[in-house]
Coordinates of C-alpha atoms and ligand atoms in Angstrom, one line a residue:
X1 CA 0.0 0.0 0.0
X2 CA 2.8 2.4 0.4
X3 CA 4.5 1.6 -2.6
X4 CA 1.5 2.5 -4.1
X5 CA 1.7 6.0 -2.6
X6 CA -0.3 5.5 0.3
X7 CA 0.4 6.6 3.9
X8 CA 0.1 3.3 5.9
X9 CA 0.4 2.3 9.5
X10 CA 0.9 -1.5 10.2
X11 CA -0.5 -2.4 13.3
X12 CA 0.6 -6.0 15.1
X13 CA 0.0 -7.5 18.8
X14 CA 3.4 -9.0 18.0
X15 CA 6.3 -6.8 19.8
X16 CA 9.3 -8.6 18.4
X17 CA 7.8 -8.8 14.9
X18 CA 7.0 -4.6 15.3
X19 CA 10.6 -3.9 16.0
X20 CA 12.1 -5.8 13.5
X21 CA 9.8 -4.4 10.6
X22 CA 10.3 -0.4 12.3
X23 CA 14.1 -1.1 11.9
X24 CA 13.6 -2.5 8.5
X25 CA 13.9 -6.5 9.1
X26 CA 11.5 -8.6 7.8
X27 CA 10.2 -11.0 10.2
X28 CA 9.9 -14.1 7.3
X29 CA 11.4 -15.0 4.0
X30 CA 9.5 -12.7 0.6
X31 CA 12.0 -12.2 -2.4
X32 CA 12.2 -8.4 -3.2
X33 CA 9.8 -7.8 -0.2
X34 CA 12.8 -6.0 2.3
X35 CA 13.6 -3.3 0.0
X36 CA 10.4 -2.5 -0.5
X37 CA 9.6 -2.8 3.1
X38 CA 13.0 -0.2 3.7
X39 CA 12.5 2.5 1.0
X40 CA 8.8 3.0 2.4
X41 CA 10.3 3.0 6.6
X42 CA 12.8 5.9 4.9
X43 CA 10.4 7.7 3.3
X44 CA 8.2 7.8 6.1
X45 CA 5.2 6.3 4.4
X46 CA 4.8 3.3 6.4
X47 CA 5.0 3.1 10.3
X48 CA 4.3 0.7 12.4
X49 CA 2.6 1.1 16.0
X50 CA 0.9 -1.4 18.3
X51 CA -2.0 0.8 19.2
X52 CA -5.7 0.4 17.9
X53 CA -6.5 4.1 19.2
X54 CA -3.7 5.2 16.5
X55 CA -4.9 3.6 13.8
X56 CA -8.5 4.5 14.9
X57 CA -7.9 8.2 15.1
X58 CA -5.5 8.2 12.2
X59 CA -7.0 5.9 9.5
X60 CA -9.5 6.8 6.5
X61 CA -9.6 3.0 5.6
X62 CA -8.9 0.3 7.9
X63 CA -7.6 -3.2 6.0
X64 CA -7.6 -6.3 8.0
X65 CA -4.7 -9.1 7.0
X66 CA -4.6 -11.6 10.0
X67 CA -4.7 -15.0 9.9
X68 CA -7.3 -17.7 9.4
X69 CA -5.9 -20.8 10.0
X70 CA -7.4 -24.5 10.4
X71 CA -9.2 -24.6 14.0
X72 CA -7.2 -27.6 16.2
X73 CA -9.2 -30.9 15.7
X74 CA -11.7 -29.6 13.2
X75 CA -12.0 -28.9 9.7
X76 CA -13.5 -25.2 10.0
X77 CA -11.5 -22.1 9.9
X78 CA -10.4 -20.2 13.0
X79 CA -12.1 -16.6 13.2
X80 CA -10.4 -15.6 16.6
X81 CA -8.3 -13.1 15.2
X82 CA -10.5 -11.7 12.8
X83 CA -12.9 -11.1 15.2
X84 CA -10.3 -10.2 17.6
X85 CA -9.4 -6.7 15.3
X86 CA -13.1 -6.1 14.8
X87 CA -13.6 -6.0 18.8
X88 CA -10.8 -3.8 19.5
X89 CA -11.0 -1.6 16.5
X90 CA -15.3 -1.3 16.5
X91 CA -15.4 0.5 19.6
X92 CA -12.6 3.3 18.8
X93 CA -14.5 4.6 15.7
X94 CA -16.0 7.7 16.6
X95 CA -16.7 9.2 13.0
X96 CA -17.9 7.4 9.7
X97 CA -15.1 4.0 8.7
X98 CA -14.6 1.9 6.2
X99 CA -13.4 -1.8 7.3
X100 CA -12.1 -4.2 4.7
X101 CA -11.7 -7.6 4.7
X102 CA -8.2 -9.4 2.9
X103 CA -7.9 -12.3 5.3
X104 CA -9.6 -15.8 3.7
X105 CA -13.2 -16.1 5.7
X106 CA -15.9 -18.3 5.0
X107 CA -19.1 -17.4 3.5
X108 CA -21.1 -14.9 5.4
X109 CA -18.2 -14.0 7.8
X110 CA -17.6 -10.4 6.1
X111 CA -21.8 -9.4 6.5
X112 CA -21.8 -10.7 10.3
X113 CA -18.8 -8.9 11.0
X114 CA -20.5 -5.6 9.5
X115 CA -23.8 -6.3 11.9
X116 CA -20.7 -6.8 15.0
X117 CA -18.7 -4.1 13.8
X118 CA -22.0 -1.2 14.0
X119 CA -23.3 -2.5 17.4
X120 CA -19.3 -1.8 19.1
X121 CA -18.6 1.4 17.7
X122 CA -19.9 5.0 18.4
X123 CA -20.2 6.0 15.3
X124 CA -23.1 3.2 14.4
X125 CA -24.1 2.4 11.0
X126 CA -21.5 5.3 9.6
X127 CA -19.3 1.8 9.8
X128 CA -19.2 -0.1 7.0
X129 CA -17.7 -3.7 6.6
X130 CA -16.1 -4.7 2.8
X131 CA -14.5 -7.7 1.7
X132 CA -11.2 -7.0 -0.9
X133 CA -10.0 -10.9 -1.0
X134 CA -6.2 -11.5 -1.3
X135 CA -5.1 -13.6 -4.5
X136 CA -0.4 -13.3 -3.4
X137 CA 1.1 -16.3 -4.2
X138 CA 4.3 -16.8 -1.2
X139 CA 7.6 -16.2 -3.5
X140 CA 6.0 -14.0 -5.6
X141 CA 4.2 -11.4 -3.3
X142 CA 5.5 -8.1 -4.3
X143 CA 4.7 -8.6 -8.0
X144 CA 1.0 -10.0 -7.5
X145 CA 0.5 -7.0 -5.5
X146 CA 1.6 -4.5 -7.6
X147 CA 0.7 -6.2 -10.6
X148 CA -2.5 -8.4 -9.7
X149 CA -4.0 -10.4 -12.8
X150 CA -7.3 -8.8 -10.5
X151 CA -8.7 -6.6 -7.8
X152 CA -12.6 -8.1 -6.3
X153 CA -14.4 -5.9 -3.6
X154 CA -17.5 -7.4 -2.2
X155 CA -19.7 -4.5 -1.2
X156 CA -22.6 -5.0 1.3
X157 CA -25.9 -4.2 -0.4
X158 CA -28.2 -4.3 2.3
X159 CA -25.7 -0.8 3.9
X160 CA -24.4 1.2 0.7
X161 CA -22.1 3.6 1.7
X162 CA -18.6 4.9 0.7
X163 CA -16.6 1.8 0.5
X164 CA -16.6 1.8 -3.0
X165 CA -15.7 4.7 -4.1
X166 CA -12.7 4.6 -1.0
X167 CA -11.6 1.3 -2.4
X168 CA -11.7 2.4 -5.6
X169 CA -9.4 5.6 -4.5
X170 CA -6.9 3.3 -3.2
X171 CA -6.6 1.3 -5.6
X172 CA -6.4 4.1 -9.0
X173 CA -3.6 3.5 -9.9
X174 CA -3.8 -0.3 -10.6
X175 CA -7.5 0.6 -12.1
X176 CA -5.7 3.3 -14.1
X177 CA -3.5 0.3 -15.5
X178 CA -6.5 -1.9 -16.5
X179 CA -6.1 -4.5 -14.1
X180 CA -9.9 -5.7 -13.9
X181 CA -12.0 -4.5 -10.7
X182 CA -14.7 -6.8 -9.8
X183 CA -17.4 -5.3 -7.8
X184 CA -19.9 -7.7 -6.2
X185 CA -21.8 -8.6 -3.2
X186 CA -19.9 -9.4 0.4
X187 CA -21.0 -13.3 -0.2
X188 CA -19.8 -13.2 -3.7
X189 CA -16.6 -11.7 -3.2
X190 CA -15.7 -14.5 -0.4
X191 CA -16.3 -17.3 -2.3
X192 CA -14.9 -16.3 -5.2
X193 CA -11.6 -16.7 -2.7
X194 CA -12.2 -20.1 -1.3
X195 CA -13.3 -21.5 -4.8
X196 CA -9.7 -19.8 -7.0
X197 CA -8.2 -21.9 -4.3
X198 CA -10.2 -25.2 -4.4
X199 CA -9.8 -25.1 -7.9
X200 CA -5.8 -25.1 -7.8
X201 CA -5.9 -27.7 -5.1
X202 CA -8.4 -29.7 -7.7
X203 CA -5.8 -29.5 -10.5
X204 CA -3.0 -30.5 -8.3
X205 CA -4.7 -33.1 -7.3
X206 CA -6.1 -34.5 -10.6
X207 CA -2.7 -34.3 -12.2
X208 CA -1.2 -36.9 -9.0
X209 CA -4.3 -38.8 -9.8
X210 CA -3.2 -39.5 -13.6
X211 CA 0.6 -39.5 -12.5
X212 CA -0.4 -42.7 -10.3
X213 CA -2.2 -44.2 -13.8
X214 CA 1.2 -43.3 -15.1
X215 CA 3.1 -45.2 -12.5
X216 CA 1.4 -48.0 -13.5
X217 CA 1.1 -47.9 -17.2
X218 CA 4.2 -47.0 -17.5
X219 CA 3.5 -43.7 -19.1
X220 CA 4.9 -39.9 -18.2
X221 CA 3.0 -37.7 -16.4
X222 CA 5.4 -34.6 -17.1
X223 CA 5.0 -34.7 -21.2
X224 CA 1.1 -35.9 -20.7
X225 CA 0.8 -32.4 -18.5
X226 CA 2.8 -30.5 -21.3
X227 CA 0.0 -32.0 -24.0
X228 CA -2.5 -31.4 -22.5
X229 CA -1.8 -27.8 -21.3
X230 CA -1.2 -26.6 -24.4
X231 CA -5.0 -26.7 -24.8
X232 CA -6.3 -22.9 -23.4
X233 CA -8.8 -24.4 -21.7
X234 CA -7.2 -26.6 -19.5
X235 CA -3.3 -24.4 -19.2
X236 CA -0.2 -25.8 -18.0
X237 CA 0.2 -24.2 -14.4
X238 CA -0.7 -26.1 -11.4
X239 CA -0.4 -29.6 -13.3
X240 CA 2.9 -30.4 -12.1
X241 CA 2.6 -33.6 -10.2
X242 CA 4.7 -34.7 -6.9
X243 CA 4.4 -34.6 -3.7
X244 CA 1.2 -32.3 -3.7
X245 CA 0.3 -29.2 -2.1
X246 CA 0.7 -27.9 1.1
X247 CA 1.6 -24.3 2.9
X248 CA -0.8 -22.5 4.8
X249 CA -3.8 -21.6 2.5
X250 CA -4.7 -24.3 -0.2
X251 CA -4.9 -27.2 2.2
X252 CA -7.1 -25.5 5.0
X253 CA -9.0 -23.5 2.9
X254 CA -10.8 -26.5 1.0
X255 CA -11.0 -28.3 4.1
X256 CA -12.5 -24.7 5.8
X257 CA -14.6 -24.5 2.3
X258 CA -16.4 -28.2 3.1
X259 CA -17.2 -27.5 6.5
X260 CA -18.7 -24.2 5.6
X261 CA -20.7 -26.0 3.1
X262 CA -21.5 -28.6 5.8
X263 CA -23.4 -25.7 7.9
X264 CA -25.3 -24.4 5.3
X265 CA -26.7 -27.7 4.5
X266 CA -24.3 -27.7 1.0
X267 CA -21.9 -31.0 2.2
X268 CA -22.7 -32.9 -0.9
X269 CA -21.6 -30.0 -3.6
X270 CA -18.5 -30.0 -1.9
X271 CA -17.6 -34.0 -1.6
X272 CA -15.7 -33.7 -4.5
X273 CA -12.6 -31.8 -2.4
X274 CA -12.5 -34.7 0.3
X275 CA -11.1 -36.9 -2.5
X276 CA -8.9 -34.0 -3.9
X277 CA -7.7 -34.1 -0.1
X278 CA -7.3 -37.5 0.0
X279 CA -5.2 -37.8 -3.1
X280 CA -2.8 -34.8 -2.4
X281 CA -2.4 -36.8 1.5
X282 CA -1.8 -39.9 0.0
X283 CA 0.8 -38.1 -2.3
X284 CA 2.8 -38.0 1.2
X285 CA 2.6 -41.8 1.9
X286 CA 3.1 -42.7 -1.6
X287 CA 6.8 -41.6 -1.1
X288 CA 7.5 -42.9 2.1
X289 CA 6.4 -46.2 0.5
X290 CA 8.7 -45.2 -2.8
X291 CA 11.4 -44.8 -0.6
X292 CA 11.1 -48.3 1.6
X293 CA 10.6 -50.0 -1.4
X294 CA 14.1 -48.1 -2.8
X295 CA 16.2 -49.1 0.3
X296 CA 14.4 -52.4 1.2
X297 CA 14.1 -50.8 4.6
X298 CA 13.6 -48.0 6.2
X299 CA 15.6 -49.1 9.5
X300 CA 18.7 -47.5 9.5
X301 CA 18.8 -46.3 5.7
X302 CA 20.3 -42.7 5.8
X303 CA 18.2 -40.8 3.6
X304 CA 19.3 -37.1 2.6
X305 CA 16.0 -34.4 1.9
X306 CA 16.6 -31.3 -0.2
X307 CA 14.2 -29.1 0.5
X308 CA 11.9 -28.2 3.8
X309 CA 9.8 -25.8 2.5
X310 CA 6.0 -26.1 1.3
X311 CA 7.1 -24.5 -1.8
X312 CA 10.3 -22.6 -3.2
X313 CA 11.7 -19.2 -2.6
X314 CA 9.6 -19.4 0.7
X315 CA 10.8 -20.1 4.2
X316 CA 7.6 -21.7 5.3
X317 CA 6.8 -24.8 6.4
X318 CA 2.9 -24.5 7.6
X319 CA 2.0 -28.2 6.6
X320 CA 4.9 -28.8 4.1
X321 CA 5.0 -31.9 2.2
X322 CA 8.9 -32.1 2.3
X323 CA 9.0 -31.8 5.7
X324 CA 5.9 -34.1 6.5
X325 CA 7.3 -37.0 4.6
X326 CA 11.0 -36.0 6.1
X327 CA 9.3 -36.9 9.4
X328 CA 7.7 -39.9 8.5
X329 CA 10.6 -41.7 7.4
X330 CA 12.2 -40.4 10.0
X331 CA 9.7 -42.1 12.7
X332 CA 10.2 -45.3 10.4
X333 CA 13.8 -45.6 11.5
X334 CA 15.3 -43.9 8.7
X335 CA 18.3 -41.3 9.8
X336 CA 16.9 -38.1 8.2
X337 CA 19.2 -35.1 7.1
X338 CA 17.4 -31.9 6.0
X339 CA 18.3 -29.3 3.6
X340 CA 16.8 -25.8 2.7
X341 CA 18.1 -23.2 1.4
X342 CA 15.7 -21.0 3.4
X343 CA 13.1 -22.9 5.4
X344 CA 16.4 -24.2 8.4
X345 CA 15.1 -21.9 11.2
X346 CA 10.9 -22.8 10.6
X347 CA 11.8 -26.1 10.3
X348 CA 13.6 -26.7 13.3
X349 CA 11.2 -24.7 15.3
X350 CA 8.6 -27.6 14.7
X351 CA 10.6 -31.0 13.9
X352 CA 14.0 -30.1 16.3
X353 CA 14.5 -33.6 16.3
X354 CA 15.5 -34.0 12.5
X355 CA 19.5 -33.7 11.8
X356 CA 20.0 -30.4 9.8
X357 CA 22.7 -29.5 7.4
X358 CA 24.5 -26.2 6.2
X359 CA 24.2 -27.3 2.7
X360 CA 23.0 -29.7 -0.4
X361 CA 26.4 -31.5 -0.2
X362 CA 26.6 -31.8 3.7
X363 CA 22.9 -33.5 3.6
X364 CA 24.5 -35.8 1.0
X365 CA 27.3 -36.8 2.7
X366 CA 27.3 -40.9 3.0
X367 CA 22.9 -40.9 2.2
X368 CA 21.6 -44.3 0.8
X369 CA 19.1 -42.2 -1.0
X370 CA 18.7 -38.4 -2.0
X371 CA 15.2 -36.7 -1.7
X372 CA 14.4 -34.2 -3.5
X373 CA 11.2 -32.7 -2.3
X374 CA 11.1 -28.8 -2.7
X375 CA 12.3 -28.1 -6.5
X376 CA 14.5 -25.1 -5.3
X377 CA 16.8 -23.9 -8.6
X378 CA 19.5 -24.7 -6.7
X379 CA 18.1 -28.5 -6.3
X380 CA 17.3 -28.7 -10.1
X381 CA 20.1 -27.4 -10.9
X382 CA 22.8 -30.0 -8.8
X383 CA 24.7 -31.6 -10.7
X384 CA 25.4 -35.8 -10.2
X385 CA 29.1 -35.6 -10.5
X386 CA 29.1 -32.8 -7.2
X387 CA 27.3 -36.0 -5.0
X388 CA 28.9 -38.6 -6.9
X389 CA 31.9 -38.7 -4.4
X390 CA 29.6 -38.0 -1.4
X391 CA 27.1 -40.5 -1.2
X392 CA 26.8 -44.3 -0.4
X393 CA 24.1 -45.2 -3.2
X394 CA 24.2 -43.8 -6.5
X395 CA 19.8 -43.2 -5.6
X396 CA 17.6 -40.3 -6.3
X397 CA 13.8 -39.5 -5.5
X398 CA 12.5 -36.7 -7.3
X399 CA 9.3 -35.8 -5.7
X400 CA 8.8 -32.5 -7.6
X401 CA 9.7 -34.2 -10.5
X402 CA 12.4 -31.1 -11.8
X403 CA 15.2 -32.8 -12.2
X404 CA 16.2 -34.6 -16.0
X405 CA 16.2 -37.9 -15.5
X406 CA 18.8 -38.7 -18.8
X407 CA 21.4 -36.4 -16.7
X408 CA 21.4 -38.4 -13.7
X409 CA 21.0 -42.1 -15.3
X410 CA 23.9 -41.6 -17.4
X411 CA 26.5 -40.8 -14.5
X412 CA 25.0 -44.1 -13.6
X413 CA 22.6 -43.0 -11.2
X414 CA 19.0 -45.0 -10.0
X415 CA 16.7 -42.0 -10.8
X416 CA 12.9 -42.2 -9.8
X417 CA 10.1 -39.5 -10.5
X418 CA 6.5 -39.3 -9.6
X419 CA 4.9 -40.6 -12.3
X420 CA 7.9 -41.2 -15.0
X421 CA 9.1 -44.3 -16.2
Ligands
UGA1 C1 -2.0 -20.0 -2.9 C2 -2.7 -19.5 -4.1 O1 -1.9 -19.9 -5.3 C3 -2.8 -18.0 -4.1 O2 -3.4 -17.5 -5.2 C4 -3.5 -17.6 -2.8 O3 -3.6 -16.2 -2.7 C5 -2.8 -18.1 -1.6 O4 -2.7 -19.6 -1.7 C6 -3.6 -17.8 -0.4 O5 -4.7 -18.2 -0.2 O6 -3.1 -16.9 0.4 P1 0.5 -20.2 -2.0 O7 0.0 -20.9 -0.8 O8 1.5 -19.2 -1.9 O9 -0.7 -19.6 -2.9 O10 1.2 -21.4 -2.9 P2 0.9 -22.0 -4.4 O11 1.8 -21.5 -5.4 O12 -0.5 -22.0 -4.7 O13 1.4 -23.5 -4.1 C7 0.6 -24.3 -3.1 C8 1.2 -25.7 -3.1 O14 0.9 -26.4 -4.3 C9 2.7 -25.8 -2.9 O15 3.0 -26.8 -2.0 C10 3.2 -26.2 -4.3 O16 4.4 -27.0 -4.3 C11 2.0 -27.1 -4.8 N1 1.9 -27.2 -6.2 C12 1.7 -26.1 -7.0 C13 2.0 -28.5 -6.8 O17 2.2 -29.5 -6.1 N2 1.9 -28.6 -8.2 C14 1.7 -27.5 -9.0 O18 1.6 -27.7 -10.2 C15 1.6 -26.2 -8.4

């Protein structure tokens, strides 16, 4: 928002993370995001404070970017927090305030906060509640906000008011461009979130569901994707098969998506995205078994993982494949060394008990089998004559299928994909 020319102020409940951001340190990994972060601190047009009454007093438009993650031992979404901002922020409004919405909600959050967000504050039904849902991909954040493919506000018909033409304001200069500007109802607006997602996971998921037809027809699942993506209809993105999805959006938001259809008496609509769950879980096992099956057994094979993050040029590890399945062999009786280029610090915050190395080659060092589970450039790129001296088998497992198979078979390497002969 300030690079866009705004004057912002970042509020967080989060001391540590405030201090770091105010002295220009980004609390997680974002290519490109720390200079942008720094040249807006400089300039003055972005603060940071831990008070509600400042950005009460201070703030024409008020957007809210917490966290909605998977509740513990359910399927549904955790509202805490974004209810949490509407209760402190609510009452502080004195004068007329436009709220939006970015954070992922289920359908019918956004109008219930609006009905919340009137009875708190003073200043009644001069507060209006939007919903502006957030479309970043992690590892590419900076670009898909300056340069979003689109913009959708979800406008609450039943109180018209000013958020339009505020959200419009902010957002000129990307309108000015001709990025499109969808303006709907608050209901529409949410699902159109929740179902761009589910639709990703879906493709993910249907592409390891033909690379396991692959597997056993002995077919390739990278070269069918390339055919038939070339088709406009169906498009080549999101049908790279492996080890599936994960991170901390696709995976809870479908499962959030089905329980919100569950309430409103929908379930059946949505069975469809318990299978698409099942397959990308299974995706998980399907490699631990790979692996056994490679070594003969899992009891006290050394296996080496490249990559711990849930995607590259991301440090996070929110319910990562690589290090899910890094685990499980582990807890097989496997000895398990990790490698990231990024993710070291997440991942030993929540699996301390996994060996770590400084580096590809260190991880290698005297493995039975190499894992390659995050297709980092740096992990596409190795080349078999740098691990040739290291290791104790000559074994790869490509479970982002990135690496050329030809390359590593004719150094007289045992290569195996996900769905490749
Ligand atoms: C996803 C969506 O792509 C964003 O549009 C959305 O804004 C975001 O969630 C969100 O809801 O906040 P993100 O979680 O950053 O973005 O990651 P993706 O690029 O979607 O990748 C998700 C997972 O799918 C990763 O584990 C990735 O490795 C996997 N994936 C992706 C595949 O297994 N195959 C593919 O072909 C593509």
């Amino acid at each position: 928002m300030a690079e866009l020319g705004h004057d912002v102020l970042g509020i967080d409940v989060d001391a540590s993370k405030l201090s770091k951001l105010e002295a220009g340190d980004l609390p997680f990994y974002e290519p490109g995001l720390e200079e942008v972060l720094r040249r807006n601190v400089a300039s003055g047009k972005l603060r940071f404070s831990s008070s509600y009454d400042d950005a009460a007093s201070w703030a024409d438009v008020h957007f809210i970017g917490v966290g909605t993650p998977q509740k513990k031992g359910e399927h549904a979404a955790d509202l805490q927090y974004v209810h949490g901002v509407v209760d402190r922020l609510a009452p502080l409004l004195v004068e007329s305030a436009v709220i939006v919405g970015k954070s992922t909600v289920p359908v019918g959050t956004a109008h219930e906060l609006g009905v919340r967000a009137r009875a708190l504050s003073p200043a009644g039904t001069a507060v209006e509640v939007a919903w502006n849902p957030e479309f970043l991909r992690e590892g590419f954040a900076v670009q898909d906000t300056l340069r979003p493919d689109r913009l959708v506000l979800g406008l609450d018909v039943e109180n018209p008011g000013v958020a339009e033409s505020v959200v419009r304001n902010v957002y000129s200069s990307l309108i000015e461009d001709g990025i499109p500007f969808i303006v709907t109802d608050l209901a529409t607006a949410e699902l159109v979130k929740v179902s761009a997602n589910a639709f990703l996971a879906t493709k993910i998921s249907f592409i390891n569901a033909i690379s396991e037809l692959c597997d056993v027809a002995g077919a390739d699942v990278t070269v069918l994707a390339d055919a038939i993506g070339i088709d406009e209809r169906i498009g080549r993105k999101f049908l790279n098969a492996g080890v599936g999805f994960g991170g901390g959006c696709l995976p809870k938001d479908i499962r959030a998506f089905m329980a919100r259809a569950g309430e409103l008496g929908a379930d059946k609509a949505l069975a469809f995205l318990r299978e698409v769950d099942n397959i990308n879980m299974g995706r998980r096992t399907r490699m631990v078994e790979l692996v056994r099956k490679e070594c003969g057994s899992l009891v006290g094979a050394r296996v080496a993982v490249l990559g711990a993050a849930f995607k590259p040029n991301s440090d996070d590890v929110r319910d990562s494949p690589a290090l899910n399945i890094a685990g499980q062999i582990q807890l097989q009786g496997a000895t398990v060394t990790v490698y990231d280029p990024k993710a070291m610090e997440n991942s030993r915050a929540i699996f301390p008990t996994l060996d770590y190395a400084t580096s590809a080659r260190e991880a290698c060092s005297g493995a039975d089998v190499v894992l390659v589970l995050t297709e980092w450039k740096e992990f596409a790129e190795l080349r078999p004559s740098i691990l040739d001296p290291l290791v104790r088998r000559k074994l790869i497992i490509d479970g982002r299928n990135c690496l050329d198979p030809s390359v590593w078979r004719s150094c007289g390497w045992q290569y195996r994909g996900m769905g490749r002969p």
